[in-house]
PDB file of C-alpha atoms in Angstrom:
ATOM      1  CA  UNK A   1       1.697 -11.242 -21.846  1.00  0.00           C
ATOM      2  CA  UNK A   2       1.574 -10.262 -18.021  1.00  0.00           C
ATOM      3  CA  UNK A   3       4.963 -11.502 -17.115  1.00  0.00           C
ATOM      4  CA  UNK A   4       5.583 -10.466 -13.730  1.00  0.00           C
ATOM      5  CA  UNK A   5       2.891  -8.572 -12.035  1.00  0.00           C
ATOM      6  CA  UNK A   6       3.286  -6.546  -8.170  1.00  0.00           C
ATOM      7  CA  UNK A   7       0.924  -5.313  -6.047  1.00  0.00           C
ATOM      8  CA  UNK A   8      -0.382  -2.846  -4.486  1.00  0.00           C
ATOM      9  CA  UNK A   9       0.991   0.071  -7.333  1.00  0.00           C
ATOM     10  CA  UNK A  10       1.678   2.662  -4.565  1.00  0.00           C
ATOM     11  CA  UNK A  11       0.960   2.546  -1.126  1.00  0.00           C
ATOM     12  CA  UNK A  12       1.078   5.236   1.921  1.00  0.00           C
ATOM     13  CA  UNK A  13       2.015   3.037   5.152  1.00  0.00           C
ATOM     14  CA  UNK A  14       1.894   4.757   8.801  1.00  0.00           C
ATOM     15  CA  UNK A  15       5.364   3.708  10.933  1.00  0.00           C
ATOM     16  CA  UNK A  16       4.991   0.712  12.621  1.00  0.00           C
ATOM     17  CA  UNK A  17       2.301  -0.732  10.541  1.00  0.00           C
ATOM     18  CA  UNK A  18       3.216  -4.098   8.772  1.00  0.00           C
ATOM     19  CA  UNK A  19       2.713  -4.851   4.930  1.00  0.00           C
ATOM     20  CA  UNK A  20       3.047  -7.717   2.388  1.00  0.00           C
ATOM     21  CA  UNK A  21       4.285  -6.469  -1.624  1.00  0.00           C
ATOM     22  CA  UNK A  22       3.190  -9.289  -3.681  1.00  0.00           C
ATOM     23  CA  UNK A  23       4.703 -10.303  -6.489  1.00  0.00           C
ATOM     24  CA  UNK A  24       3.615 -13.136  -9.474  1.00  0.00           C
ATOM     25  CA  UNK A  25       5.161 -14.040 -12.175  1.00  0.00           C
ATOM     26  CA  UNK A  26       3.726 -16.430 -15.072  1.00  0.00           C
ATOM     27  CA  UNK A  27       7.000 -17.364 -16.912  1.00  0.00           C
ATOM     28  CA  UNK A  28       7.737 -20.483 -14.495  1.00  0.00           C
ATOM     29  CA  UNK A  29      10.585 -19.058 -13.715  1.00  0.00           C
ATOM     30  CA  UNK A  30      12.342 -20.773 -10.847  1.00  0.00           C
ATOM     31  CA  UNK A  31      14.638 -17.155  -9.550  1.00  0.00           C
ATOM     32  CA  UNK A  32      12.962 -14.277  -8.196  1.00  0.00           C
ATOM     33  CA  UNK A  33      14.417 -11.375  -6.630  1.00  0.00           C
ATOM     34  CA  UNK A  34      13.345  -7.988  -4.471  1.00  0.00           C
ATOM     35  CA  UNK A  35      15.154  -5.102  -5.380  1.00  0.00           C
ATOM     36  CA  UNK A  36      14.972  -1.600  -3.658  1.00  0.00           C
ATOM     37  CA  UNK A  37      15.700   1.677  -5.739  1.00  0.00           C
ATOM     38  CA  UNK A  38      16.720   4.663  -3.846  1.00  0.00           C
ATOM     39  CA  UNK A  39      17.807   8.228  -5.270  1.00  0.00           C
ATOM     40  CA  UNK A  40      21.450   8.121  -5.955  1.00  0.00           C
ATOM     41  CA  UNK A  41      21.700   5.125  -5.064  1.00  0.00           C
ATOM     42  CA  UNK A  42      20.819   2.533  -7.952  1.00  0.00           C
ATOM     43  CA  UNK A  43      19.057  -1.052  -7.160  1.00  0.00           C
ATOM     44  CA  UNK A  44      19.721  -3.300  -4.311  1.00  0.00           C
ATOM     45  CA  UNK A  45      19.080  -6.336  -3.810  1.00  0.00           C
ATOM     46  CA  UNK A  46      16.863  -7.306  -0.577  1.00  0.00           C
ATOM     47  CA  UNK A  47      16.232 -10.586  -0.699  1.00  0.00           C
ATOM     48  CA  UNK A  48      16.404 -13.598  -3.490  1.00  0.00           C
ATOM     49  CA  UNK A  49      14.758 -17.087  -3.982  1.00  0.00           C
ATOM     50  CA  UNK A  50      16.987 -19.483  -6.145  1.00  0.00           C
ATOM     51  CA  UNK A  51      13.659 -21.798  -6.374  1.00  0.00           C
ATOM     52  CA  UNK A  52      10.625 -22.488  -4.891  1.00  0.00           C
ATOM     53  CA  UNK A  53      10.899 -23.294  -1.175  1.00  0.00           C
ATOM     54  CA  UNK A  54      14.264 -21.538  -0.658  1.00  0.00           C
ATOM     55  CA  UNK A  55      14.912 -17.870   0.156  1.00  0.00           C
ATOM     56  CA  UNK A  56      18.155 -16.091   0.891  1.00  0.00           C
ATOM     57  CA  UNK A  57      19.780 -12.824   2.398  1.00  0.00           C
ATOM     58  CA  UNK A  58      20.666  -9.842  -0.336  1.00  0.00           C
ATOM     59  CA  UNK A  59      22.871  -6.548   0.858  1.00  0.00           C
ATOM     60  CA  UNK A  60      19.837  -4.871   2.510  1.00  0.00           C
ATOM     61  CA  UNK A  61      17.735  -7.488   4.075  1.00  0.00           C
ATOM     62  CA  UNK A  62      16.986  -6.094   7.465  1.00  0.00           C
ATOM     63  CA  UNK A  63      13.405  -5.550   8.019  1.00  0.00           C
ATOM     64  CA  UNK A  64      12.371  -7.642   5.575  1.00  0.00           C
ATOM     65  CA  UNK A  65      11.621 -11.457   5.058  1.00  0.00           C
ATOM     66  CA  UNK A  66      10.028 -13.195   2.315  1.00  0.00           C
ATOM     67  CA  UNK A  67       8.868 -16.860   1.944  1.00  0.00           C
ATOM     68  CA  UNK A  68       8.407 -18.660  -1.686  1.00  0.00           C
ATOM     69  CA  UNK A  69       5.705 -21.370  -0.910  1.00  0.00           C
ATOM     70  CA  UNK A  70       5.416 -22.094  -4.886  1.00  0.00           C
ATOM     71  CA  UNK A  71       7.291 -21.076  -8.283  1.00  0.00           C
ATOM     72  CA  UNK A  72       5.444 -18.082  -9.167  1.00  0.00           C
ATOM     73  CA  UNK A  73       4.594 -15.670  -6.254  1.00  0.00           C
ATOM     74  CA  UNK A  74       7.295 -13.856  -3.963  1.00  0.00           C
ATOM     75  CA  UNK A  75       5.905 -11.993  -1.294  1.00  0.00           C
ATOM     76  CA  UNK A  76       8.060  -9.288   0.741  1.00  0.00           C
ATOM     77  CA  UNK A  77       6.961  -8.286   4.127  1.00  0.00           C
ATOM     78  CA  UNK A  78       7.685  -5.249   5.928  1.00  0.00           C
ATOM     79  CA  UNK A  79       6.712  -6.474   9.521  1.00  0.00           C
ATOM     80  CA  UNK A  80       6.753  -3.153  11.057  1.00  0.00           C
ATOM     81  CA  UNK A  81       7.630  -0.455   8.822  1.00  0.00           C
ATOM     82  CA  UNK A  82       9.752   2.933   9.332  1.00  0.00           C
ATOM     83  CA  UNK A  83      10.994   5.622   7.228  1.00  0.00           C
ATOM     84  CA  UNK A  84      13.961   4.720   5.788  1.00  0.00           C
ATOM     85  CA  UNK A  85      11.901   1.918   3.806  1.00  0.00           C
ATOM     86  CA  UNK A  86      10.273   4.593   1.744  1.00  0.00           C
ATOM     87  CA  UNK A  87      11.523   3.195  -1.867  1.00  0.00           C
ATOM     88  CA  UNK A  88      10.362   2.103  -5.137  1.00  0.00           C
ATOM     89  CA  UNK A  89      10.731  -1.925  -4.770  1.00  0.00           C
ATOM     90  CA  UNK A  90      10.906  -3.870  -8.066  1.00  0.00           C
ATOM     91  CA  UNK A  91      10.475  -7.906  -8.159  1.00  0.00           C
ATOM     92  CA  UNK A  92      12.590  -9.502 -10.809  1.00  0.00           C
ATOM     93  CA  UNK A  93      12.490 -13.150 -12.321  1.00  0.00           C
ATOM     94  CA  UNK A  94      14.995 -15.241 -13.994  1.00  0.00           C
ATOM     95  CA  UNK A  95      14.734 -18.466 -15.924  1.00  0.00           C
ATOM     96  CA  UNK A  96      16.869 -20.813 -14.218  1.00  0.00           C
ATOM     97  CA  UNK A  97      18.133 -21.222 -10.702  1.00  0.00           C
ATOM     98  CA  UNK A  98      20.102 -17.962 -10.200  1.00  0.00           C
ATOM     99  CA  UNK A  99      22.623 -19.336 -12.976  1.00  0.00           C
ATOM    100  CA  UNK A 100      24.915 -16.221 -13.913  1.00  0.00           C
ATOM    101  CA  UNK A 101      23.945 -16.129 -17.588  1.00  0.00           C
ATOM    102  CA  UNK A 102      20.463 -15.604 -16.716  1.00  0.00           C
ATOM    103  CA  UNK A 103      18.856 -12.360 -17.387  1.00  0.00           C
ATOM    104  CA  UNK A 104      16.475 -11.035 -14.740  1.00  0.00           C
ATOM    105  CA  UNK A 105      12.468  -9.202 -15.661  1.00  0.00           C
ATOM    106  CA  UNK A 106      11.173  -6.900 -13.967  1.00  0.00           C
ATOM    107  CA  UNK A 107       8.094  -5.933 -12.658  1.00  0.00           C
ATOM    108  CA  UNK A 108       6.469  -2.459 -12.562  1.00  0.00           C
ATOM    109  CA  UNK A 109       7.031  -1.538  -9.442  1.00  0.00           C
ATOM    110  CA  UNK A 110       5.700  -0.950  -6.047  1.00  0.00           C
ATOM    111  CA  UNK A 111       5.849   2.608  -4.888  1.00  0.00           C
ATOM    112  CA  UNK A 112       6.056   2.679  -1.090  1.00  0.00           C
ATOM    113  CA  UNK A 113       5.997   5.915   1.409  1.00  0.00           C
ATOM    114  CA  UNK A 114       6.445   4.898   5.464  1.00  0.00           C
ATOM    115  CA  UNK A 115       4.732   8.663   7.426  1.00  0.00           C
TER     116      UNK A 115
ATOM    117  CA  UNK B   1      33.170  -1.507  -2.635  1.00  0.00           C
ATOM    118  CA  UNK B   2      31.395  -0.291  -5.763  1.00  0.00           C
ATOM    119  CA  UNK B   3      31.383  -2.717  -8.051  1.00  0.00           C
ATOM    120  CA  UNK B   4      29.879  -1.100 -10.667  1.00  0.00           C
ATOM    121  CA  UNK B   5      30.580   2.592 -11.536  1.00  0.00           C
ATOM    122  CA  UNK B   6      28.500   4.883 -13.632  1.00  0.00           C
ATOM    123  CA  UNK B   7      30.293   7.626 -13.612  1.00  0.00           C
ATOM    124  CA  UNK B   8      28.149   9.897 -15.454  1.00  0.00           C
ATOM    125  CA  UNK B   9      25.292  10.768 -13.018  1.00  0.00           C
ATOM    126  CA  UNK B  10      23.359  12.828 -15.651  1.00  0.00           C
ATOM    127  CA  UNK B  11      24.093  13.930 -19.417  1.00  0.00           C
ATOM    128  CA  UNK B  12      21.978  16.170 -21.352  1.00  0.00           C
ATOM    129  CA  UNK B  13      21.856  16.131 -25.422  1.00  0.00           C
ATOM    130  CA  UNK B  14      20.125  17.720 -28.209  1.00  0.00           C
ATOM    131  CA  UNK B  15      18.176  15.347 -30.636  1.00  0.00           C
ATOM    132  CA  UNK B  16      20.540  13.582 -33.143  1.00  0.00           C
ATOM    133  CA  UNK B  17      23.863  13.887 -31.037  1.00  0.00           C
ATOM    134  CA  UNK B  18      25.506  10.770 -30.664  1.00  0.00           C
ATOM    135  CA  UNK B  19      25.833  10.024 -26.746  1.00  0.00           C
ATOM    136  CA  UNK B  20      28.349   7.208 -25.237  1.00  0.00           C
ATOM    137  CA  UNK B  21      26.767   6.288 -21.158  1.00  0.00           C
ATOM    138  CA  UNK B  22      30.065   4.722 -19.218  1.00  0.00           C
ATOM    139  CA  UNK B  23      30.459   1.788 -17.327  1.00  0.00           C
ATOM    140  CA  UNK B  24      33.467   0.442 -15.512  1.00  0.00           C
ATOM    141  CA  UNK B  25      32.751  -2.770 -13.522  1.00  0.00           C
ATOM    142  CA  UNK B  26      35.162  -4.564 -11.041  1.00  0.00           C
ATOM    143  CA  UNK B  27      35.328  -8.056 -10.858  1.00  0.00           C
ATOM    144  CA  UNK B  28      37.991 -11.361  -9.679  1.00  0.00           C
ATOM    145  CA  UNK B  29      36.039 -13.655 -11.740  1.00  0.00           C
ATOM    146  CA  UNK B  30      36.849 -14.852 -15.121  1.00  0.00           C
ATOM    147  CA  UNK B  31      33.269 -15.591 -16.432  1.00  0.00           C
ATOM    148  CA  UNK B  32      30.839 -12.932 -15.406  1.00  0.00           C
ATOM    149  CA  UNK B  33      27.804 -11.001 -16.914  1.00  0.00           C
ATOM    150  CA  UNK B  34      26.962  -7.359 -18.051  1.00  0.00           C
ATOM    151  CA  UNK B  35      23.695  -5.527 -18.419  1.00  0.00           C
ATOM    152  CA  UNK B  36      22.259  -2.584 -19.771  1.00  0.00           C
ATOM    153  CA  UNK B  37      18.972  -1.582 -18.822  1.00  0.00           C
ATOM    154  CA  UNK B  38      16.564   1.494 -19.369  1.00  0.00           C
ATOM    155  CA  UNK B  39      14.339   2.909 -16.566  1.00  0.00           C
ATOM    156  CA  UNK B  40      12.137   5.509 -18.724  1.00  0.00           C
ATOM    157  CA  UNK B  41      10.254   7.863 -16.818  1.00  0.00           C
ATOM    158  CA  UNK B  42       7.190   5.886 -16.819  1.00  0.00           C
ATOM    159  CA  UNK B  43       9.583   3.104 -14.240  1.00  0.00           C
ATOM    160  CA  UNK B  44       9.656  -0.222 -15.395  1.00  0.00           C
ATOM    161  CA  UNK B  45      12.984  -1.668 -16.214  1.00  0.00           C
ATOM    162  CA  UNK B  46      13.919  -2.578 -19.431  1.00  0.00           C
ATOM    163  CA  UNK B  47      16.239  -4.904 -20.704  1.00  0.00           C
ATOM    164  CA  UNK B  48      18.298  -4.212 -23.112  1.00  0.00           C
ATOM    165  CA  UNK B  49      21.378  -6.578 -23.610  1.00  0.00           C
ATOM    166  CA  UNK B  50      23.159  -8.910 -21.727  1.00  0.00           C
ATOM    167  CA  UNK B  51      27.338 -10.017 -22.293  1.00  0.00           C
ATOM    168  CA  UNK B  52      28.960 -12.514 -21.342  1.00  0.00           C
ATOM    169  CA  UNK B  53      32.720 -11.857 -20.345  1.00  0.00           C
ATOM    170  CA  UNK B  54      34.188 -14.584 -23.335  1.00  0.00           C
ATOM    171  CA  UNK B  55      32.740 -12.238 -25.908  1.00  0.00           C
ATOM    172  CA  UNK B  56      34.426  -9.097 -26.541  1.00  0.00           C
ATOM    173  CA  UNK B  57      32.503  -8.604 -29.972  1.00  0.00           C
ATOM    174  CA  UNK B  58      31.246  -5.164 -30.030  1.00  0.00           C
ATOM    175  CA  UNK B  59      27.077  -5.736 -30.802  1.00  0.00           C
ATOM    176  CA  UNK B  60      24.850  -3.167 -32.591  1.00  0.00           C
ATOM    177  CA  UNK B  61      21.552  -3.090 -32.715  1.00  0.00           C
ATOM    178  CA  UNK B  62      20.113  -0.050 -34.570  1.00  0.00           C
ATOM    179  CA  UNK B  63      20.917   2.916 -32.663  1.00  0.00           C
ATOM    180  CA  UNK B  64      22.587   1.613 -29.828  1.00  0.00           C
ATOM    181  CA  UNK B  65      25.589  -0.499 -29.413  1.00  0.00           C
ATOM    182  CA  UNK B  66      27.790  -1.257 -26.965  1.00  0.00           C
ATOM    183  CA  UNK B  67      31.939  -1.583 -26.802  1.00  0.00           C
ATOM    184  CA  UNK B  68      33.118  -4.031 -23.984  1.00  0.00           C
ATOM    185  CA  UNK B  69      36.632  -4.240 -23.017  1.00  0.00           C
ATOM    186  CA  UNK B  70      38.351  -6.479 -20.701  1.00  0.00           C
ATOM    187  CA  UNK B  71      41.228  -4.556 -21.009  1.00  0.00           C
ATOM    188  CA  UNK B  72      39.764  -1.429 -19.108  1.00  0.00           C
ATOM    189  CA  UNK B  73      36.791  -3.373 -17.116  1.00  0.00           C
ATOM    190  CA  UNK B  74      34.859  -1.382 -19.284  1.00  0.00           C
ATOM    191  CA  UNK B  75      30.980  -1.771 -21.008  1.00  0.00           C
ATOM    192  CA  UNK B  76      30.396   1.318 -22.636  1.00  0.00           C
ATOM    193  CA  UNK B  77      27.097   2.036 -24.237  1.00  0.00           C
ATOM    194  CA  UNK B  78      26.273   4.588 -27.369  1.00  0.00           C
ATOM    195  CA  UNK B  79      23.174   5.971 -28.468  1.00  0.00           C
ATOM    196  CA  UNK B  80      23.350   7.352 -32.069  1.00  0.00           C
ATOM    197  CA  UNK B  81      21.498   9.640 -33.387  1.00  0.00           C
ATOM    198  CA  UNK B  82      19.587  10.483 -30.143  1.00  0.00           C
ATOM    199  CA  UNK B  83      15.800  10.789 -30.004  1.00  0.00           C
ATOM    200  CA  UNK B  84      13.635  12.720 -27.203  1.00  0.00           C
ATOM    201  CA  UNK B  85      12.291   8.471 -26.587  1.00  0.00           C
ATOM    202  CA  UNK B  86      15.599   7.550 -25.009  1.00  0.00           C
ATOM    203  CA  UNK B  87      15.252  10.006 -22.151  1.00  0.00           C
ATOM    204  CA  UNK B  88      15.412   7.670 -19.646  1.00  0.00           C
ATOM    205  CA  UNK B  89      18.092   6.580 -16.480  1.00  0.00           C
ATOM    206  CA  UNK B  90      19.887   3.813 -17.842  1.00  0.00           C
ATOM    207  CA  UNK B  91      21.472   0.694 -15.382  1.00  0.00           C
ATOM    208  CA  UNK B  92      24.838  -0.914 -15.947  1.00  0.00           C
ATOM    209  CA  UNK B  93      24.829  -3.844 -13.989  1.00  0.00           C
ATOM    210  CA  UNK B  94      27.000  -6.630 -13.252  1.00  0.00           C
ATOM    211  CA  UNK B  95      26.437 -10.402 -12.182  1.00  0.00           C
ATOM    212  CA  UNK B  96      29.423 -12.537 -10.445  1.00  0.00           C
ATOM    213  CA  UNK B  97      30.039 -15.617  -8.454  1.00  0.00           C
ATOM    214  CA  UNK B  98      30.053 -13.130  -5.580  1.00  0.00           C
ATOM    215  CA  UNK B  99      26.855 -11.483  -5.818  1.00  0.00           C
ATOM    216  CA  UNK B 100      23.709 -13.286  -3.610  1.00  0.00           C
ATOM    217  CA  UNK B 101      21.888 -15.594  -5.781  1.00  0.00           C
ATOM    218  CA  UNK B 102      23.907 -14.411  -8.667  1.00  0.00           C
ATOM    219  CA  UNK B 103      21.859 -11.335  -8.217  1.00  0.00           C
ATOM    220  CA  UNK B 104      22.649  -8.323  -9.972  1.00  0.00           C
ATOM    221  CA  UNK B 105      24.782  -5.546  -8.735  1.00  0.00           C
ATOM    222  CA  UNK B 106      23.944  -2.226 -10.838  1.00  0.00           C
ATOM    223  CA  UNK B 107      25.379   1.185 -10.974  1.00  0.00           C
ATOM    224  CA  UNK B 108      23.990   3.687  -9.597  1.00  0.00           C
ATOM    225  CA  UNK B 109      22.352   4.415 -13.319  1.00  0.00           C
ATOM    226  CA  UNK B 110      23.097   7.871 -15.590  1.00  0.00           C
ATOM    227  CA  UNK B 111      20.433   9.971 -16.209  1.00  0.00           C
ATOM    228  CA  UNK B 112      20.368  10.991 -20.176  1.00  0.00           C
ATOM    229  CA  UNK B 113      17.888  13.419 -21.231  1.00  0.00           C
ATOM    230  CA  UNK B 114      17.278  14.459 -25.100  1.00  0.00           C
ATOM    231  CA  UNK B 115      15.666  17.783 -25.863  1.00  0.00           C
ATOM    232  CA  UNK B 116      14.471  18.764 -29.044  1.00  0.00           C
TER     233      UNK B 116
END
């Protein structure tokens, strides 16, 4: 089962350059979620869509935006990228709209250094 | 504020030690969630169990289970009998009314390595 896939696996990105991380998922689920995970520092939570056509603000969403045109992709863009968003960013899916007993999946990962 | 505290940043075992990962969450809500996951070296997230805050029941589930008590805001989690295939960083996490989304909020993870 594929679950959630992200793309690309690992990217190098010049400063200033913009990028998209995509992210599917194939479970219908209507919650999906960008995470960052920094040394030391655990996961944080970037942005979050609650269902498709809705997006909101996590605890690190500056330089960032997302849009969720349907249920099962969740793009993140970097529109123009600097260092401090080198990070390992995760996508994560839940069943039902961002309901607190859900659990969240997670995809493999998106390796990402900004030069 | 941290809202959920791993205290342990790394721990180091030999095979077939019994090893207990800490995890103290903080919380005003009276229904909440808490997570365990395992990050092995290869990086995907795992999950591994999920509680809900009207359950106190300890759960096993063969090697590892997990103590939970209100009482101390805690979620502890023991491996027994430790094998070199639970190196890994493991995640506490935590989801409330207050988090975005109900997102989680997760510790900043414990490191356990197992040597032969």
């Amino acid at each position: 089962t594929a679950g959630i896939t992200q793309a690309p696996t690992s990217q190098i990105l010049a400063a200033g350059r913009s990028m998209t991380l995509r992210c599917t998922q194939d479970m219908r689920h209507n919650a999906m979620y960008w995470y960052r995970q920094d040394l030391g520092l655990g996961l944080r939570l970037i942005h979050y869509s609650n269902t498709a056509g809705t997006t909101g603000k996590g605890e690190v969403p500056d330089g960032y935006s997302v849009s969720r045109a349907n249920t099962d992709d969740f793009p993140l863009t970097l529109a123009s990228a600097v260092p401090s968003q080198t990070s390992v960013y995760f996508c994560a899916s839940s069943e039902k709209r961002g309901a607190l007993t859900d659990t969240q999946y997670f995809g493999p990962g998106t390796r990402l250094t900004v030069l | 504020a941290q809202k959920v505290t791993q205290a342990q940043t790394e721990i180091s075992v030999v095979e077939k030690e019994d090893v207990t990962l800490d995890c103290v969450y903080e919380t005003r809500d009276t229904t909440y969630y808490l997570f365990w996951y395992k990050q092995p070296p290869s990086g995907e997230l795992v999950f591994l169990i999920r509680r809900n805050s009207f359950d106190e029941q300890n759960e096993i589930s063969g090697r590892y289970s997990w103590n939970f008590q209100k009482s101390t805001s805690s979620f502890n989690f023991t491996i027994t009998a430790s094998q070199v295939v639970d190196s890994a960083v493991y995640f506490c996490a935590l989801s409330d009314s207050s988090n975005s989304g109900y997102a989680l909020n997760f510790g900043k993870g414990t490191s356990l390595l197992v040597t032969p």
